[in-house]
Tab-separated table of C-alpha atoms and ligand atoms in Angstrom:
chain	number	residue	atom	x	y	z
V	1	UNK	CA	-12.393	14.623	8.150
V	2	UNK	CA	-11.598	13.151	11.704
V	3	UNK	CA	-8.981	15.365	14.024
V	4	UNK	CA	-5.779	13.729	13.181
V	5	UNK	CA	-2.005	14.156	14.906
V	6	UNK	CA	-0.229	12.976	12.251
V	7	UNK	CA	-1.803	12.063	9.223
V	8	UNK	CA	-3.522	14.700	6.692
V	9	UNK	CA	-7.054	13.687	5.151
V	10	UNK	CA	-8.237	14.531	2.527
V	11	UNK	CA	-10.562	13.160	-0.337
V	12	UNK	CA	-10.462	14.627	-5.148
V	13	UNK	CA	-12.732	13.359	-6.550
V	14	UNK	CA	-13.420	9.438	-5.920
V	15	UNK	CA	-10.538	9.391	-4.234
V	16	UNK	CA	-9.131	9.130	-0.449
V	17	UNK	CA	-5.443	10.622	-0.479
V	18	UNK	CA	-3.799	10.612	2.841
V	19	UNK	CA	-0.714	12.196	3.957
V	20	UNK	CA	1.641	11.089	6.440
V	21	UNK	CA	2.401	14.308	8.175
V	22	UNK	CA	5.989	14.374	11.053
V	23	UNK	CA	8.194	15.612	8.500
V	24	UNK	CA	10.133	16.250	11.734
V	25	UNK	CA	11.099	12.864	12.394
V	26	UNK	CA	11.083	12.030	8.211
V	27	UNK	CA	8.039	10.511	8.337
V	28	UNK	CA	8.890	7.603	10.776
V	29	UNK	CA	6.083	6.054	12.249
V	30	UNK	CA	4.768	6.052	15.668
V	31	UNK	CA	1.674	3.499	16.366
V	32	UNK	CA	-0.317	6.662	16.357
V	33	UNK	CA	-0.114	7.538	13.094
V	34	UNK	CA	0.577	4.017	11.525
V	35	UNK	CA	-3.305	3.624	13.908
V	36	UNK	CA	-4.365	6.912	12.586
V	37	UNK	CA	-2.855	5.793	8.239
V	38	UNK	CA	-5.777	2.531	9.326
V	39	UNK	CA	-7.986	4.147	11.178
V	40	UNK	CA	-8.406	6.549	7.343
V	41	UNK	CA	-8.319	4.009	5.336
V	42	UNK	CA	-11.498	1.898	7.332
V	43	UNK	CA	-13.264	4.941	6.789
V	44	UNK	CA	-12.854	5.433	2.954
V	45	UNK	CA	-13.052	1.932	2.951
V	46	UNK	CA	-16.888	2.254	4.230
V	47	UNK	CA	-17.243	5.172	2.015
V	48	UNK	CA	-19.338	4.058	-1.536
V	49	UNK	CA	-18.074	7.428	-3.340
V	50	UNK	CA	-14.241	6.267	-2.422
V	51	UNK	CA	-13.126	3.511	-4.211
V	52	UNK	CA	-9.075	4.030	-4.117
V	53	UNK	CA	-7.264	5.596	-1.656
V	54	UNK	CA	-3.843	7.654	-1.647
V	55	UNK	CA	-1.283	6.894	1.003
V	56	UNK	CA	1.506	9.800	0.385
V	57	UNK	CA	4.272	11.562	2.362
V	58	UNK	CA	5.638	14.638	1.482
V	59	UNK	CA	7.617	16.569	-1.315
V	60	UNK	CA	11.515	15.342	0.475
V	61	UNK	CA	9.550	11.773	1.745
V	62	UNK	CA	7.567	8.946	2.317
V	63	UNK	CA	8.657	7.330	5.797
V	64	UNK	CA	12.120	6.768	7.268
V	65	UNK	CA	10.508	3.625	9.200
V	66	UNK	CA	9.407	3.295	12.700
V	67	UNK	CA	9.926	5.141	15.135
V	68	UNK	CA	13.367	4.278	16.803
V	69	UNK	CA	12.818	6.667	19.156
V	70	UNK	CA	9.434	4.997	20.468
V	71	UNK	CA	11.049	1.585	20.539
V	72	UNK	CA	13.599	1.438	22.180
V	73	UNK	CA	12.988	0.777	25.750
V	74	UNK	CA	10.598	-2.304	23.830
V	75	UNK	CA	11.048	-5.913	25.268
V	76	UNK	CA	9.781	-8.498	24.118
V	77	UNK	CA	6.668	-8.442	26.652
V	78	UNK	CA	6.096	-4.955	26.257
V	79	UNK	CA	5.713	-6.344	22.696
V	80	UNK	CA	3.351	-9.779	23.754
V	81	UNK	CA	1.207	-6.987	25.703
V	82	UNK	CA	0.822	-3.944	23.179
V	83	UNK	CA	0.747	-6.798	20.082
V	84	UNK	CA	1.683	-3.514	17.919
V	85	UNK	CA	1.419	-6.034	14.312
V	86	UNK	CA	-3.041	-6.078	15.393
V	87	UNK	CA	-2.590	-3.154	13.394
V	88	UNK	CA	-0.783	-4.408	10.121
V	89	UNK	CA	-3.136	-7.021	9.940
V	90	UNK	CA	-6.302	-4.829	9.539
V	91	UNK	CA	-3.961	-2.942	6.939
V	92	UNK	CA	-4.224	-6.654	4.737
V	93	UNK	CA	-8.144	-6.584	4.854
V	94	UNK	CA	-7.927	-3.191	3.259
V	95	UNK	CA	-10.366	-4.894	-0.107
V	96	UNK	CA	-9.615	-1.492	-2.045
V	97	UNK	CA	-7.179	-0.778	-4.146
V	98	UNK	CA	-4.428	1.113	-2.044
V	99	UNK	CA	-1.548	3.107	-3.113
V	100	UNK	CA	1.838	4.126	-2.899
V	101	UNK	CA	2.973	7.672	-3.889
V	102	UNK	CA	6.983	7.371	-3.279
V	103	UNK	CA	9.107	10.322	-2.552
V	104	UNK	CA	12.750	10.445	-1.228
V	105	UNK	CA	13.852	7.357	1.984
V	106	UNK	CA	10.922	4.145	2.222
V	107	UNK	CA	12.811	2.934	4.756
V	108	UNK	CA	12.140	0.432	7.733
V	109	UNK	CA	8.162	0.248	8.131
V	110	UNK	CA	8.679	3.542	5.543
V	111	UNK	CA	9.013	0.387	3.507
V	112	UNK	CA	6.672	-2.318	5.051
V	113	UNK	CA	3.624	0.741	4.925
V	114	UNK	CA	4.444	0.879	0.901
V	115	UNK	CA	4.854	-2.663	0.143
V	116	UNK	CA	1.426	-3.696	1.852
V	117	UNK	CA	-0.463	-1.383	-0.759
V	118	UNK	CA	-1.334	-2.786	-4.162
V	119	UNK	CA	0.204	0.286	-6.343
V	120	UNK	CA	3.786	1.804	-5.861
V	121	UNK	CA	4.268	4.616	-8.020
V	122	UNK	CA	8.318	6.266	-6.423
V	123	UNK	CA	9.686	9.107	-7.820
V	124	UNK	CA	13.361	9.227	-8.939
V	125	UNK	CA	15.362	9.777	-6.592
V	126	UNK	CA	13.293	7.507	-3.346
V	127	UNK	CA	14.991	5.331	-1.387
V	128	UNK	CA	13.990	1.924	-0.807
V	129	UNK	CA	15.608	-0.818	2.535
V	130	UNK	CA	15.356	-2.399	5.109
V	131	UNK	CA	18.004	-0.586	7.649
V	132	UNK	CA	17.566	-2.858	10.516
V	133	UNK	CA	20.318	-5.044	10.764
V	134	UNK	CA	22.126	-1.314	11.231
V	135	UNK	CA	20.055	-1.735	14.503
V	136	UNK	CA	21.015	-5.061	15.994
V	137	UNK	CA	17.274	-5.994	14.910
V	138	UNK	CA	15.020	-6.821	11.889
V	139	UNK	CA	12.247	-6.131	9.257
V	140	UNK	CA	9.042	-6.818	11.694
V	141	UNK	CA	6.046	-5.947	10.169
V	142	UNK	CA	6.197	-7.652	6.736
V	143	UNK	CA	9.096	-7.007	5.558
V	144	UNK	CA	11.028	-10.426	5.268
V	145	UNK	CA	7.584	-11.903	3.880
V	146	UNK	CA	6.503	-10.021	1.086
V	147	UNK	CA	10.162	-8.676	0.403
V	148	UNK	CA	11.424	-12.457	-0.292
V	149	UNK	CA	8.099	-13.403	-2.138
V	150	UNK	CA	9.050	-10.104	-4.865
V	151	UNK	CA	12.307	-10.404	-5.402
V	152	UNK	CA	14.083	-14.124	-4.383
V	153	UNK	CA	14.914	-15.264	-0.890
V	154	UNK	CA	18.985	-14.631	-2.133
V	155	UNK	CA	18.554	-11.240	-3.947
V	156	UNK	CA	16.360	-10.361	-0.891
V	157	UNK	CA	18.956	-12.281	2.323
V	158	UNK	CA	21.491	-10.236	0.622
V	159	UNK	CA	19.549	-6.643	0.519
V	160	UNK	CA	18.849	-7.232	4.029
V	161	UNK	CA	22.005	-8.391	5.357
V	162	UNK	CA	23.389	-5.487	4.186
V	163	UNK	CA	20.438	-3.321	5.103
V	164	UNK	CA	21.654	-0.909	1.796
V	165	UNK	CA	18.731	1.819	0.424
V	166	UNK	CA	18.004	0.988	-3.044
V	167	UNK	CA	17.401	4.045	-5.939
V	168	UNK	CA	13.893	3.918	-7.749
V	169	UNK	CA	15.407	2.317	-10.472
V	170	UNK	CA	16.475	-0.302	-8.515
V	171	UNK	CA	13.428	-0.956	-7.513
V	172	UNK	CA	11.732	-1.088	-10.351
V	173	UNK	CA	14.021	-3.720	-12.339
V	174	UNK	CA	12.837	-6.200	-9.246
V	175	UNK	CA	9.379	-5.834	-9.784
V	176	UNK	CA	8.629	-4.124	-6.152
V	177	UNK	CA	8.088	-0.488	-8.432
V	178	UNK	CA	5.055	-0.658	-10.816
V	179	UNK	CA	6.387	3.474	-11.796
V	180	UNK	CA	8.969	5.305	-11.870
V	181	UNK	CA	8.779	9.044	-12.202
V	182	UNK	CA	9.877	12.254	-12.234
V	183	UNK	CA	9.611	14.028	-8.619
V	184	UNK	CA	8.316	17.383	-9.662
V	185	UNK	CA	5.597	15.418	-11.208
V	186	UNK	CA	4.590	12.232	-8.546
V	187	UNK	CA	1.624	13.383	-6.812
V	188	UNK	CA	0.488	15.072	-10.197
V	189	UNK	CA	1.191	11.126	-11.876
V	190	UNK	CA	-0.116	8.892	-8.495
V	191	UNK	CA	-3.487	10.708	-8.592
V	192	UNK	CA	-4.417	10.199	-12.403
V	193	UNK	CA	-3.167	7.197	-11.819
V	194	UNK	CA	-5.652	7.064	-9.154
V	195	UNK	CA	-8.551	8.536	-10.295
V	196	UNK	CA	-8.220	6.447	-13.411
V	197	UNK	CA	-8.307	3.333	-11.648
V	198	UNK	CA	-10.894	5.008	-9.792
V	199	UNK	CA	-12.968	4.414	-12.561
V	200	UNK	CA	-13.341	0.936	-13.047
V	201	UNK	CA	-15.763	-1.519	-11.686
V	202	UNK	CA	-14.989	-2.029	-8.335
V	203	UNK	CA	-17.104	-5.298	-7.365
V	204	UNK	CA	-14.662	-6.227	-10.069
V	205	UNK	CA	-11.395	-4.250	-8.908
V	206	UNK	CA	-12.087	-6.118	-5.299
V	207	UNK	CA	-12.863	-9.281	-6.475
V	208	UNK	CA	-9.892	-9.245	-9.464
V	209	UNK	CA	-7.769	-7.934	-5.472
V	210	UNK	CA	-8.876	-11.203	-3.572
V	211	UNK	CA	-7.473	-13.437	-6.277
V	212	UNK	CA	-4.339	-12.065	-6.546
V	213	UNK	CA	-3.494	-11.674	-3.721
V	214	UNK	CA	-4.425	-15.087	-3.368
V	215	UNK	CA	-2.537	-16.562	-5.608
V	216	UNK	CA	0.856	-15.868	-3.463
V	217	UNK	CA	-0.644	-17.729	-0.404
V	218	UNK	CA	-2.223	-20.518	-1.569
V	219	UNK	CA	-1.107	-23.403	-3.550
V	220	UNK	CA	-2.256	-23.271	-7.339
V	221	UNK	CA	-5.523	-25.667	-7.188
V	222	UNK	CA	-6.924	-23.462	-3.757
V	223	UNK	CA	-6.720	-19.566	-5.745
V	224	UNK	CA	-7.714	-21.738	-8.870
V	225	UNK	CA	-11.690	-22.535	-6.647
V	226	UNK	CA	-11.441	-18.718	-5.180
V	227	UNK	CA	-10.749	-17.244	-9.064
V	228	UNK	CA	-13.225	-19.009	-10.302
V	229	UNK	CA	-16.094	-18.609	-7.570
V	230	UNK	CA	-14.836	-14.420	-7.946
V	231	UNK	CA	-15.868	-14.608	-11.436
V	232	UNK	CA	-19.211	-15.958	-10.679
V	233	UNK	CA	-19.412	-13.448	-8.002
V	234	UNK	CA	-18.960	-10.899	-10.206
V	235	UNK	CA	-22.297	-11.415	-13.039
V	236	UNK	CA	-23.446	-11.292	-9.600
V	237	UNK	CA	-23.667	-7.433	-10.274
V	238	UNK	CA	-24.740	-3.909	-12.215
V	239	UNK	CA	-21.599	-3.601	-13.308
V	240	UNK	CA	-20.306	-6.753	-14.720
V	241	UNK	CA	-24.097	-5.862	-16.923
V	242	UNK	CA	-23.644	-2.414	-17.156
V	243	UNK	CA	-20.057	-3.557	-18.865
V	244	UNK	CA	-21.140	-5.571	-21.146
V	245	UNK	CA	-24.305	-4.120	-22.860
V	246	UNK	CA	-22.026	-0.961	-22.458
V	247	UNK	CA	-19.031	-3.537	-24.600
V	248	UNK	CA	-22.443	-4.290	-27.778
V	249	UNK	CA	-23.346	-1.133	-27.635
V	250	UNK	CA	-20.294	0.659	-28.673
V	251	UNK	CA	-20.368	2.627	-25.625
V	252	UNK	CA	-17.650	4.188	-22.481
V	253	UNK	CA	-19.030	2.030	-18.921
V	254	UNK	CA	-19.990	3.677	-16.389
V	255	UNK	CA	-19.837	1.779	-13.143
V	256	UNK	CA	-21.628	2.606	-9.483
V	257	UNK	CA	-20.399	-0.448	-7.715
V	258	UNK	CA	-23.164	-2.334	-7.652
S	1	CAA	N1	13.005	6.875	14.170
S	1	CAA	C1	12.070	8.160	14.329
S	1	CAA	N2	13.777	9.411	14.699
S	1	CAA	C2	13.721	8.824	12.878
S	1	CAA	C3	13.737	8.502	12.283
S	1	CAA	C4	13.336	6.423	12.798
S	1	CAA	N3	12.938	5.893	11.632
S	1	CAA	N4	14.366	8.297	10.873
S	1	CAA	C5	15.309	9.645	11.455
S	1	CAA	N5	14.207	10.315	11.982
S	1	CAA	C6	14.636	11.961	12.858
S	1	CAA	C7	16.217	11.989	13.068
S	1	CAA	O1	16.341	11.443	14.367
S	1	CAA	C8	16.983	13.102	12.894
S	1	CAA	O2	15.764	13.848	13.941
S	1	CAA	P1	16.638	15.208	15.073
S	1	CAA	O3	16.321	16.523	14.230
S	1	CAA	O4	15.792	15.590	15.728
S	1	CAA	O5	17.733	14.582	14.784
S	1	CAA	C9	14.758	13.542	12.406
S	1	CAA	O6	14.400	12.989	12.044
S	1	CAA	C10	15.503	14.160	10.396
S	1	CAA	O7	16.792	12.180	10.017
S	1	CAA	P2	18.143	12.896	10.013
S	1	CAA	O8	18.434	13.821	10.594
S	1	CAA	O9	18.957	11.900	10.883
S	1	CAA	O10	18.149	13.221	8.276
S	1	CAA	P3	19.025	12.166	7.264
S	1	CAA	O11	18.536	12.974	6.004
S	1	CAA	O12	20.642	12.680	8.069
S	1	CAA	O13	19.865	11.495	7.424
S	1	CAA	C11	17.493	8.518	7.103
S	1	CAA	C12	18.174	10.488	6.866
S	1	CAA	C13	19.197	7.435	6.192
S	1	CAA	C14	16.745	7.973	7.022
S	1	CAA	C15	18.255	8.565	8.514
S	1	CAA	O14	17.345	9.544	9.478
S	1	CAA	C16	17.585	7.387	8.612
S	1	CAA	O15	18.933	6.425	8.451
S	1	CAA	N6	16.414	7.371	9.890
S	1	CAA	C17	17.030	5.401	10.519
S	1	CAA	C18	15.990	4.840	9.354
S	1	CAA	C19	16.298	3.299	9.608
S	1	CAA	O16	16.601	3.053	10.131
S	1	CAA	N7	15.044	2.767	9.364
S	1	CAA	C20	13.981	1.612	9.760
S	1	CAA	C21	13.044	1.903	11.652
S	1	CAA	S1	13.233	0.736	12.188
S	1	CAA	C22	12.159	-0.730	11.541
S	1	CAA	O17	11.105	0.524	11.005
S	1	CAA	C23	11.002	-1.555	12.478
S	1	CAA	C24	10.222	-1.556	11.642
S	1	CAA	O18	10.622	-3.101	9.980
S	1	CAA	C25	9.114	-2.521	12.147
């Protein structure tokens, strides 16, 4: 694995794991760290034996936001020249499933990182929120857009205006979190979920992710057209032959991602 400063990386079977590792600042995301995360996701994306990625923190926290120390001296021009959000566009281009395993704080940019993932599994003691308003700013890595699409305008405005923390249970009720589990088993549960997903046909997963993401983005007619195109494409895969043949032969399919 590459030599990273702020993340640990390993694989377990067909699952690639990225652990955020700046515990001294509650995994605050500085520019180098988010660059490392996305570079490693792209690395997993390029490996045919890795089918699912997991982003996790440590037992105590996921990520308490963008690094405030790093942002202190920024100006509109310095942002414009550095274009620090370009890396988030690369994150959105990841086609394989990405799971967030959230312990402790997922705040600001940390919450946005989780929202960029396809599935969020949270520990019961996890806390979600956008405290940027208390710093005199606002979310900048997609928070207002992602949250509003999930929970609607009024709830999103109230939450982001006050900058409160919400519990994992509240986040699950709002449709943000897929499932909430006891802190002692969060990583085990996440890996179980990831390993199960990694057995699903990879080409189907990718085509489904593209179509579902489109549903939030485009008019219904355009989304239906893309869905139909992806449905046709799936029939060009060996996995389609294998999946349907296995059904007819009454056996479990074995998907190769071809
Ligand atoms: N940036 C930099 N350092 C941070 C940080 C952050 N976002 N969050 C925590 N830290 C640091 C603290 O400064 C502290 O460092 P020192 O030990 O050197 O003092 C260390 O992490 C531990 O933090 P606390 O002592 O504050 O821990 P706590 O348990 O008392 O409180 C907390 C935890 C409520 C999460 C609190 O740390 C906090 O409010 N952090 C800031 C959260 C925040 O505002 N996030 C949004 C950032 S802006 C953003 O994300 C913009 C965007 O959309 C892209």
